[in-house]
CSV table of C-alpha atoms and ligand atoms in Angstrom, one decimal:
chain,number,residue,atom,x,y,z
A,19,UNK,CA,145.0,-32.9,-28.0
A,20,UNK,CA,146.8,-29.6,-27.3
A,21,UNK,CA,147.7,-29.2,-31.0
A,22,UNK,CA,144.1,-29.6,-31.9
A,23,UNK,CA,143.2,-27.0,-29.4
A,24,UNK,CA,145.8,-24.6,-30.7
A,25,UNK,CA,144.5,-25.0,-34.3
A,26,UNK,CA,140.9,-24.3,-33.0
A,27,UNK,CA,142.3,-21.3,-31.2
A,28,UNK,CA,143.8,-20.0,-34.5
A,29,UNK,CA,140.6,-20.6,-36.4
A,30,UNK,CA,138.7,-18.7,-33.7
A,31,UNK,CA,141.1,-15.9,-33.8
A,32,UNK,CA,140.6,-15.7,-37.6
A,33,UNK,CA,136.9,-15.7,-37.2
A,34,UNK,CA,137.3,-13.0,-34.6
A,35,UNK,CA,139.2,-10.8,-37.0
A,36,UNK,CA,136.7,-11.3,-39.8
A,37,UNK,CA,134.0,-10.3,-37.3
A,38,UNK,CA,135.4,-6.8,-37.3
A,39,UNK,CA,137.3,-6.9,-34.0
A,40,UNK,CA,134.5,-7.0,-31.5
A,41,UNK,CA,136.4,-7.8,-28.4
A,42,UNK,CA,134.9,-10.3,-26.1
A,43,UNK,CA,137.9,-11.0,-23.9
A,44,UNK,CA,140.2,-8.3,-22.7
A,45,UNK,CA,142.8,-7.6,-20.2
A,46,UNK,CA,143.7,-11.2,-19.4
A,47,UNK,CA,146.4,-11.2,-16.8
A,48,UNK,CA,148.0,-13.9,-14.6
A,49,UNK,CA,149.3,-13.5,-11.1
A,50,UNK,CA,151.5,-16.2,-9.7
A,51,UNK,CA,153.9,-15.9,-6.7
A,52,UNK,CA,157.5,-16.0,-8.0
A,53,UNK,CA,158.3,-18.6,-5.3
A,54,UNK,CA,156.7,-20.6,-2.6
A,55,UNK,CA,158.2,-23.0,0.0
A,56,UNK,CA,157.7,-26.7,-0.6
A,57,UNK,CA,156.0,-29.1,1.8
A,58,UNK,CA,153.0,-29.7,3.8
A,59,UNK,CA,151.0,-26.7,4.9
A,60,UNK,CA,152.5,-24.5,2.1
A,61,UNK,CA,150.2,-23.2,-0.6
A,62,UNK,CA,150.3,-21.1,-3.7
A,63,UNK,CA,147.3,-19.1,-5.0
A,64,UNK,CA,147.4,-18.5,-8.7
A,65,UNK,CA,145.1,-15.9,-10.1
A,66,UNK,CA,143.8,-15.0,-13.5
A,67,UNK,CA,141.9,-11.9,-14.1
A,68,UNK,CA,140.1,-11.0,-17.3
A,69,UNK,CA,137.3,-8.8,-18.7
A,70,UNK,CA,134.7,-10.6,-20.8
A,71,UNK,CA,132.9,-7.4,-21.6
A,72,UNK,CA,129.5,-8.9,-20.9
A,73,UNK,CA,130.1,-12.1,-22.7
A,74,UNK,CA,129.7,-15.4,-20.8
A,75,UNK,CA,132.6,-17.4,-19.7
A,76,UNK,CA,133.0,-20.7,-21.4
A,77,UNK,CA,135.9,-22.1,-19.6
A,78,UNK,CA,139.0,-21.3,-17.7
A,79,UNK,CA,141.9,-23.8,-17.7
A,80,UNK,CA,145.1,-24.0,-15.8
A,81,UNK,CA,148.2,-25.7,-17.1
A,82,UNK,CA,151.5,-26.5,-15.7
A,83,UNK,CA,154.1,-26.9,-18.5
A,84,UNK,CA,151.3,-27.7,-21.0
A,85,UNK,CA,149.6,-30.2,-18.8
A,86,UNK,CA,146.1,-29.2,-17.7
A,87,UNK,CA,145.4,-29.7,-14.0
A,88,UNK,CA,142.3,-27.6,-13.4
A,89,UNK,CA,139.3,-26.7,-15.5
A,90,UNK,CA,136.3,-24.6,-14.7
A,91,UNK,CA,133.3,-24.7,-17.1
A,92,UNK,CA,130.3,-22.9,-15.6
A,93,UNK,CA,127.9,-24.7,-17.9
A,94,UNK,CA,128.8,-28.1,-16.6
A,95,UNK,CA,127.7,-29.7,-13.4
A,96,UNK,CA,129.8,-29.6,-11.3
A,97,UNK,CA,131.7,-26.8,-13.1
A,98,UNK,CA,135.1,-27.9,-11.7
A,99,UNK,CA,137.3,-30.6,-13.0
A,100,UNK,CA,140.7,-31.5,-11.5
A,101,UNK,CA,143.4,-33.6,-13.2
A,102,UNK,CA,146.1,-35.2,-11.2
A,103,UNK,CA,149.1,-33.0,-10.5
A,104,UNK,CA,151.8,-35.3,-9.2
A,105,UNK,CA,153.5,-33.7,-6.3
A,106,UNK,CA,150.7,-31.4,-5.1
A,107,UNK,CA,147.0,-31.2,-4.8
A,108,UNK,CA,144.4,-28.6,-5.8
A,109,UNK,CA,142.4,-27.1,-2.9
A,110,UNK,CA,138.9,-27.3,-4.5
A,111,UNK,CA,137.3,-25.3,-1.7
A,112,UNK,CA,139.4,-22.3,-2.6
A,113,UNK,CA,139.5,-22.6,-6.3
A,114,UNK,CA,137.0,-21.1,-8.8
A,115,UNK,CA,136.7,-19.1,-12.0
A,116,UNK,CA,139.3,-16.7,-10.9
A,117,UNK,CA,141.9,-18.6,-8.9
A,118,UNK,CA,143.3,-22.0,-8.2
A,119,UNK,CA,144.9,-22.8,-4.9
A,120,UNK,CA,147.6,-25.5,-4.9
A,121,UNK,CA,148.8,-27.1,-1.6
A,122,UNK,CA,151.7,-29.3,-0.5
A,123,UNK,CA,153.8,-28.6,-3.5
A,124,UNK,CA,157.1,-30.3,-4.2
A,125,UNK,CA,160.0,-28.7,-6.1
A,126,UNK,CA,159.4,-30.7,-9.3
A,127,UNK,CA,156.3,-28.6,-9.8
A,128,UNK,CA,158.5,-25.6,-10.5
A,129,UNK,CA,158.0,-24.2,-13.9
A,130,UNK,CA,155.7,-22.1,-16.0
A,131,UNK,CA,152.0,-22.0,-15.2
A,132,UNK,CA,149.4,-21.0,-17.7
A,133,UNK,CA,145.9,-19.7,-17.4
A,134,UNK,CA,143.7,-20.0,-20.5
A,135,UNK,CA,140.3,-18.2,-20.7
A,136,UNK,CA,137.7,-18.8,-23.3
A,137,UNK,CA,134.6,-16.7,-23.9
A,138,UNK,CA,131.4,-18.5,-24.8
A,139,UNK,CA,129.8,-19.0,-28.2
A,140,UNK,CA,129.8,-17.9,-30.9
A,141,UNK,CA,133.4,-16.8,-31.0
A,142,UNK,CA,134.9,-18.7,-28.1
A,143,UNK,CA,137.6,-16.1,-28.1
A,144,UNK,CA,140.5,-17.6,-26.2
A,145,UNK,CA,143.6,-16.1,-24.6
A,146,UNK,CA,146.4,-17.5,-22.5
A,147,UNK,CA,149.0,-16.1,-20.1
A,148,UNK,CA,152.0,-17.7,-18.5
A,149,UNK,CA,154.1,-17.0,-15.4
A,150,UNK,CA,156.9,-18.9,-13.7
A,151,UNK,CA,156.6,-20.4,-10.2
A,152,UNK,CA,159.6,-21.9,-8.3
A,153,UNK,CA,158.9,-24.3,-5.4
A,154,UNK,CA,161.8,-23.8,-3.0
A,155,UNK,CA,163.5,-26.3,-0.8
A,156,UNK,CA,165.6,-24.0,1.4
A,157,UNK,CA,169.1,-24.8,2.8
A,158,UNK,CA,169.1,-26.7,6.1
A,159,UNK,CA,171.6,-24.6,8.0
A,160,UNK,CA,172.6,-21.0,8.1
A,161,UNK,CA,175.5,-20.1,5.7
A,162,UNK,CA,179.0,-20.7,7.1
A,163,UNK,CA,181.6,-18.1,7.0
A,164,UNK,CA,185.4,-18.7,7.2
A,165,UNK,CA,187.9,-15.9,7.3
A,166,UNK,CA,191.7,-16.3,7.0
A,167,UNK,CA,192.4,-13.7,9.7
A,168,UNK,CA,190.6,-11.8,12.5
A,169,UNK,CA,193.3,-9.2,12.7
A,170,UNK,CA,194.6,-7.0,10.0
A,171,UNK,CA,197.3,-4.6,9.2
A,172,UNK,CA,196.7,-1.9,6.6
A,173,UNK,CA,197.5,-3.2,3.2
A,174,UNK,CA,196.4,-6.7,4.0
A,175,UNK,CA,194.1,-8.8,1.8
A,176,UNK,CA,191.7,-10.7,3.9
A,177,UNK,CA,190.2,-13.8,2.3
A,178,UNK,CA,186.8,-15.1,3.3
A,179,UNK,CA,184.6,-18.0,2.1
A,180,UNK,CA,180.9,-18.3,2.4
A,181,UNK,CA,179.3,-21.6,1.8
A,182,UNK,CA,175.6,-22.5,1.8
A,183,UNK,CA,174.0,-25.9,2.0
A,184,UNK,CA,172.3,-27.5,-0.9
A,185,UNK,CA,168.9,-26.0,-1.8
A,186,UNK,CA,166.6,-25.7,-4.7
A,187,UNK,CA,167.2,-23.4,-6.3
A,188,UNK,CA,170.8,-22.6,-5.2
A,189,UNK,CA,170.9,-19.6,-2.9
A,190,UNK,CA,172.3,-16.2,-3.9
A,191,UNK,CA,175.0,-14.9,-1.6
A,192,UNK,CA,175.3,-11.3,-0.4
A,193,UNK,CA,178.4,-10.1,1.4
A,194,UNK,CA,177.7,-7.7,4.3
A,195,UNK,CA,180.4,-5.4,5.7
A,196,UNK,CA,179.2,-3.4,8.8
A,197,UNK,CA,175.5,-3.8,7.8
A,198,UNK,CA,176.2,-2.6,4.3
A,199,UNK,CA,175.8,-4.8,1.3
A,200,UNK,CA,179.0,-4.8,-0.6
A,201,UNK,CA,178.6,-7.5,-3.2
A,202,UNK,CA,176.2,-10.1,-4.4
A,203,UNK,CA,176.8,-13.4,-6.2
A,204,UNK,CA,174.2,-15.2,-8.3
A,205,UNK,CA,174.2,-18.9,-8.1
A,206,UNK,CA,171.2,-19.9,-10.1
A,207,UNK,CA,169.9,-19.3,-13.5
A,208,UNK,CA,166.3,-20.0,-14.7
A,209,UNK,CA,167.8,-22.4,-17.2
A,210,UNK,CA,168.7,-24.8,-14.3
A,211,UNK,CA,165.5,-26.7,-14.5
A,212,UNK,CA,166.7,-30.2,-13.5
A,213,UNK,CA,165.2,-29.8,-10.0
A,214,UNK,CA,168.6,-30.7,-8.5
A,215,UNK,CA,169.6,-29.2,-5.2
A,216,UNK,CA,172.9,-27.3,-5.2
A,217,UNK,CA,175.1,-25.7,-2.7
A,218,UNK,CA,176.3,-22.2,-3.1
A,219,UNK,CA,179.8,-20.8,-2.5
A,220,UNK,CA,181.4,-17.4,-2.7
A,221,UNK,CA,185.0,-16.3,-2.2
A,222,UNK,CA,185.8,-12.8,-1.1
A,223,UNK,CA,189.1,-11.0,-1.2
A,224,UNK,CA,188.9,-7.8,0.9
A,225,UNK,CA,191.8,-5.4,0.4
A,226,UNK,CA,192.3,-2.9,3.2
A,227,UNK,CA,194.0,0.1,1.8
A,228,UNK,CA,197.0,1.7,3.5
A,229,UNK,CA,196.4,5.1,4.9
A,230,UNK,CA,198.5,6.8,2.3
A,231,UNK,CA,196.3,5.5,-0.6
A,232,UNK,CA,193.1,7.1,0.4
A,233,UNK,CA,194.8,10.5,1.1
A,234,UNK,CA,195.8,10.5,-2.5
A,235,UNK,CA,193.0,8.7,-4.3
A,236,UNK,CA,189.8,8.6,-2.4
A,237,UNK,CA,187.4,11.2,-1.0
A,238,UNK,CA,186.8,9.7,2.4
A,239,UNK,CA,185.0,11.2,5.3
A,240,UNK,CA,185.5,9.7,8.7
A,241,UNK,CA,181.9,10.3,9.7
A,242,UNK,CA,180.6,7.8,7.3
A,243,UNK,CA,182.1,4.8,5.5
A,244,UNK,CA,179.1,4.6,3.2
A,245,UNK,CA,181.0,6.1,0.3
A,246,UNK,CA,183.1,3.3,-0.5
A,247,UNK,CA,180.4,0.7,0.3
A,248,UNK,CA,178.2,2.1,-2.4
A,249,UNK,CA,180.0,0.0,-5.0
A,250,UNK,CA,177.7,-2.9,-5.7
A,251,UNK,CA,178.9,-5.7,-7.9
A,252,UNK,CA,176.9,-8.5,-9.3
A,253,UNK,CA,178.8,-11.5,-10.5
A,254,UNK,CA,177.5,-14.5,-12.4
A,255,UNK,CA,179.1,-17.7,-11.2
A,256,UNK,CA,179.7,-20.5,-13.7
A,257,UNK,CA,178.9,-24.0,-12.4
A,258,UNK,CA,182.5,-25.1,-12.9
A,259,UNK,CA,184.3,-21.9,-12.2
A,260,UNK,CA,185.3,-22.2,-8.6
A,261,UNK,CA,187.9,-19.6,-9.0
A,262,UNK,CA,185.4,-16.8,-9.2
A,263,UNK,CA,186.3,-14.3,-6.6
A,264,UNK,CA,184.6,-11.2,-5.5
A,265,UNK,CA,187.2,-8.5,-4.9
A,266,UNK,CA,186.4,-5.5,-2.7
A,267,UNK,CA,188.6,-2.7,-1.5
A,268,UNK,CA,187.9,-0.7,1.6
A,269,UNK,CA,189.5,2.2,3.5
A,270,UNK,CA,190.6,1.2,7.0
A,271,UNK,CA,187.7,2.1,9.3
A,272,UNK,CA,188.4,4.8,11.8
A,273,UNK,CA,187.4,2.5,14.7
A,274,UNK,CA,190.0,-0.1,13.6
A,275,UNK,CA,187.2,-2.7,13.6
A,276,UNK,CA,184.6,-4.0,11.2
A,277,UNK,CA,182.3,-7.0,10.9
A,278,UNK,CA,181.9,-9.2,7.9
A,279,UNK,CA,179.0,-11.6,7.2
A,280,UNK,CA,177.2,-13.3,4.4
A,281,UNK,CA,173.5,-13.8,3.7
A,282,UNK,CA,172.0,-16.6,1.7
A,283,UNK,CA,168.8,-15.6,-0.1
A,284,UNK,CA,166.3,-17.3,-2.4
A,285,UNK,CA,164.0,-14.9,-4.1
A,286,UNK,CA,162.1,-13.0,-1.4
A,287,UNK,CA,161.0,-16.0,0.6
A,288,UNK,CA,164.3,-17.1,2.3
A,289,UNK,CA,167.1,-15.1,3.8
A,290,UNK,CA,169.5,-16.3,6.5
A,291,UNK,CA,172.7,-14.7,7.7
A,292,UNK,CA,176.0,-16.3,8.8
A,293,UNK,CA,177.5,-15.5,12.1
A,294,UNK,CA,179.4,-12.3,11.9
A,295,UNK,CA,183.2,-12.3,11.9
A,296,UNK,CA,184.7,-9.3,13.8
A,297,UNK,CA,187.9,-8.2,12.3
A,298,UNK,CA,190.2,-5.8,14.2
A,299,UNK,CA,193.3,-3.8,13.3
A,300,UNK,CA,196.5,-5.0,14.9
A,301,UNK,CA,197.3,-2.4,17.4
A,302,UNK,CA,200.8,-0.9,17.2
A,303,UNK,CA,202.8,-2.6,19.9
A,304,UNK,CA,202.6,-0.5,23.1
A,305,UNK,CA,205.9,-1.8,24.5
A,306,UNK,CA,208.0,1.3,23.7
A,307,UNK,CA,205.4,3.7,25.0
A,308,UNK,CA,204.1,2.2,28.2
A,309,UNK,CA,207.0,-0.1,29.0
A,310,UNK,CA,204.4,-2.8,29.7
A,311,UNK,CA,205.7,-5.5,27.4
A,312,UNK,CA,209.4,-5.6,28.0
A,313,UNK,CA,209.9,-9.3,27.9
A,314,UNK,CA,213.0,-9.0,25.6
A,315,UNK,CA,211.4,-11.2,22.9
A,316,UNK,CA,209.2,-8.4,21.7
A,317,UNK,CA,211.8,-5.9,20.6
A,318,UNK,CA,213.6,-8.3,18.3
A,319,UNK,CA,210.2,-9.4,17.0
A,320,UNK,CA,209.4,-5.7,16.4
A,321,UNK,CA,212.7,-5.2,14.6
A,322,UNK,CA,212.0,-8.2,12.4
A,323,UNK,CA,208.5,-6.9,11.7
A,324,UNK,CA,209.9,-3.5,11.0
A,325,UNK,CA,212.4,-4.8,8.5
A,326,UNK,CA,209.8,-6.9,6.8
A,327,UNK,CA,207.7,-3.7,6.5
A,328,UNK,CA,210.5,-1.7,5.2
A,329,UNK,CA,211.3,-4.4,2.7
A,330,UNK,CA,207.7,-4.6,1.5
A,331,UNK,CA,207.5,-0.8,1.2
A,332,UNK,CA,210.7,-0.9,-0.9
A,333,UNK,CA,209.3,-3.6,-3.0
A,334,UNK,CA,206.1,-1.6,-3.5
A,335,UNK,CA,208.1,1.4,-4.5
A,336,UNK,CA,209.9,-0.6,-7.2
B,405,NAG,C1,141.8,-2.9,-20.0
B,405,NAG,O1,142.6,-2.6,-21.1
B,405,NAG,C2,142.3,-1.3,-21.6
B,405,NAG,C3,143.2,-1.2,-22.9
B,405,NAG,O2,143.1,-2.3,-23.7
B,405,NAG,C4,142.6,-0.3,-20.6
B,405,NAG,O3,142.3,1.0,-21.1
B,405,NAG,C5,141.7,-0.5,-19.4
B,405,NAG,O4,142.1,0.4,-18.4
B,405,NAG,C6,142.0,-2.0,-18.9
B,405,NAG,N1,141.1,-2.2,-17.8
B,405,NAG,C7,141.5,-2.8,-16.6
B,405,NAG,C8,140.4,-3.0,-15.6
B,405,NAG,O5,142.6,-3.1,-16.4
B,406,NAG,C1,188.2,-21.1,0.9
B,406,NAG,O1,188.0,-22.2,0.0
B,406,NAG,C2,189.1,-22.6,-0.7
B,406,NAG,C3,188.7,-23.7,-1.7
B,406,NAG,O2,187.8,-24.6,-1.1
B,406,NAG,C4,190.2,-23.0,0.2
B,406,NAG,O3,191.4,-23.4,-0.6
B,406,NAG,C5,190.5,-21.9,1.1
B,406,NAG,O4,191.5,-22.2,2.1
B,406,NAG,C6,189.3,-21.4,1.9
B,406,NAG,N1,189.6,-20.2,2.6
B,406,NAG,C7,189.1,-19.9,3.8
B,406,NAG,C8,189.5,-18.6,4.4
B,406,NAG,O5,188.5,-20.8,4.4
B,407,NAG,C1,169.6,-14.2,-7.6
B,407,NAG,O1,169.8,-12.8,-7.9
B,407,NAG,C2,169.4,-12.5,-9.2
B,407,NAG,C3,169.9,-11.0,-9.5
B,407,NAG,O2,169.5,-10.2,-8.5
B,407,NAG,C4,167.9,-12.7,-9.3
B,407,NAG,O3,167.5,-12.3,-10.6
B,407,NAG,C5,167.6,-14.1,-9.0
B,407,NAG,O4,166.2,-14.3,-9.0
B,407,NAG,C6,168.1,-14.5,-7.7
B,407,NAG,N1,167.9,-15.9,-7.4
B,407,NAG,C7,167.4,-16.4,-6.4
B,407,NAG,C8,167.3,-17.9,-6.3
B,407,NAG,O5,167.1,-15.7,-5.4
């Protein structure tokens, strides 16, 4: 059926060329939302605009992945014909020669949608446009963040995981440090068209520079940390590659404290943030200065700590 139609289409195109290029259908364009939520009460309005240059409209047809689900032929009574679209229905009251409104979609209706317009006799000039629509089943809960440590010393590498419940399509994950986006991971490719729900996961390794480093290497102004945050990395994540790690290096914030969070997003219709983790710098032990903590255990602990530090500095130097 479709093949036949395509052949006719070609013949008409040929006729059209022989006719000397008198256009009777111009500027066909399709407008489809990139994504909509699934479920009851949700709707997608697909539009098709065209210029027939005075010629009459013969038909407008809508397809989802090559299967026709809506036809409008003004010469027929009634002009509208609807074909079953498993997993959704067409809202006839709000569908016409320019748009079709689909309600209660399920995610299996994700895919390419086409609009085909034909001008009336004699040329029946026909054109078609296509655009993708993704029907989204969002994750159930907010993303969950886990962090190896809530206190840091300069030079530490803080590790954090962000995991997001299954959704269709899988969420992208953005890492947020003090309200700045620092990295983004992509969890889904348009080739994943099996309609399976998938979780998303991102692993971050955050290195906090030692003071000495930024004095040498970085131009850093205490008024604003934006400088270093401007780096913006996008990583593709392979399905099987769980070792994919986002690495980010920061200068220690002046305040000695920062917050870390992650956001799960699906196109522009879903975004949800994890709870923030507040991470503080270990304060140098006040014992020797204030005499407050003189329990006797602390000094030897400090000495141990100091020797570890010295040892690691020496190791660094090697
Ligand atoms: C239609 O397309 C022509 C070029 O083919 C353009 O000049 C014109 O502005 C378009 N009209 C509309 C309404 O988009
Ligand atoms: C992050 O996930 C990995 C792999 O599941 C696990 O080995 C590691 O302990 C987790 N780290 C944190 C900070 O939760
Ligand atoms: C994930 O991010 C990429 C890159 O910004 C984008 O092209 C893609 O549409 C996003 N996917 C989802 C599900 O939001």
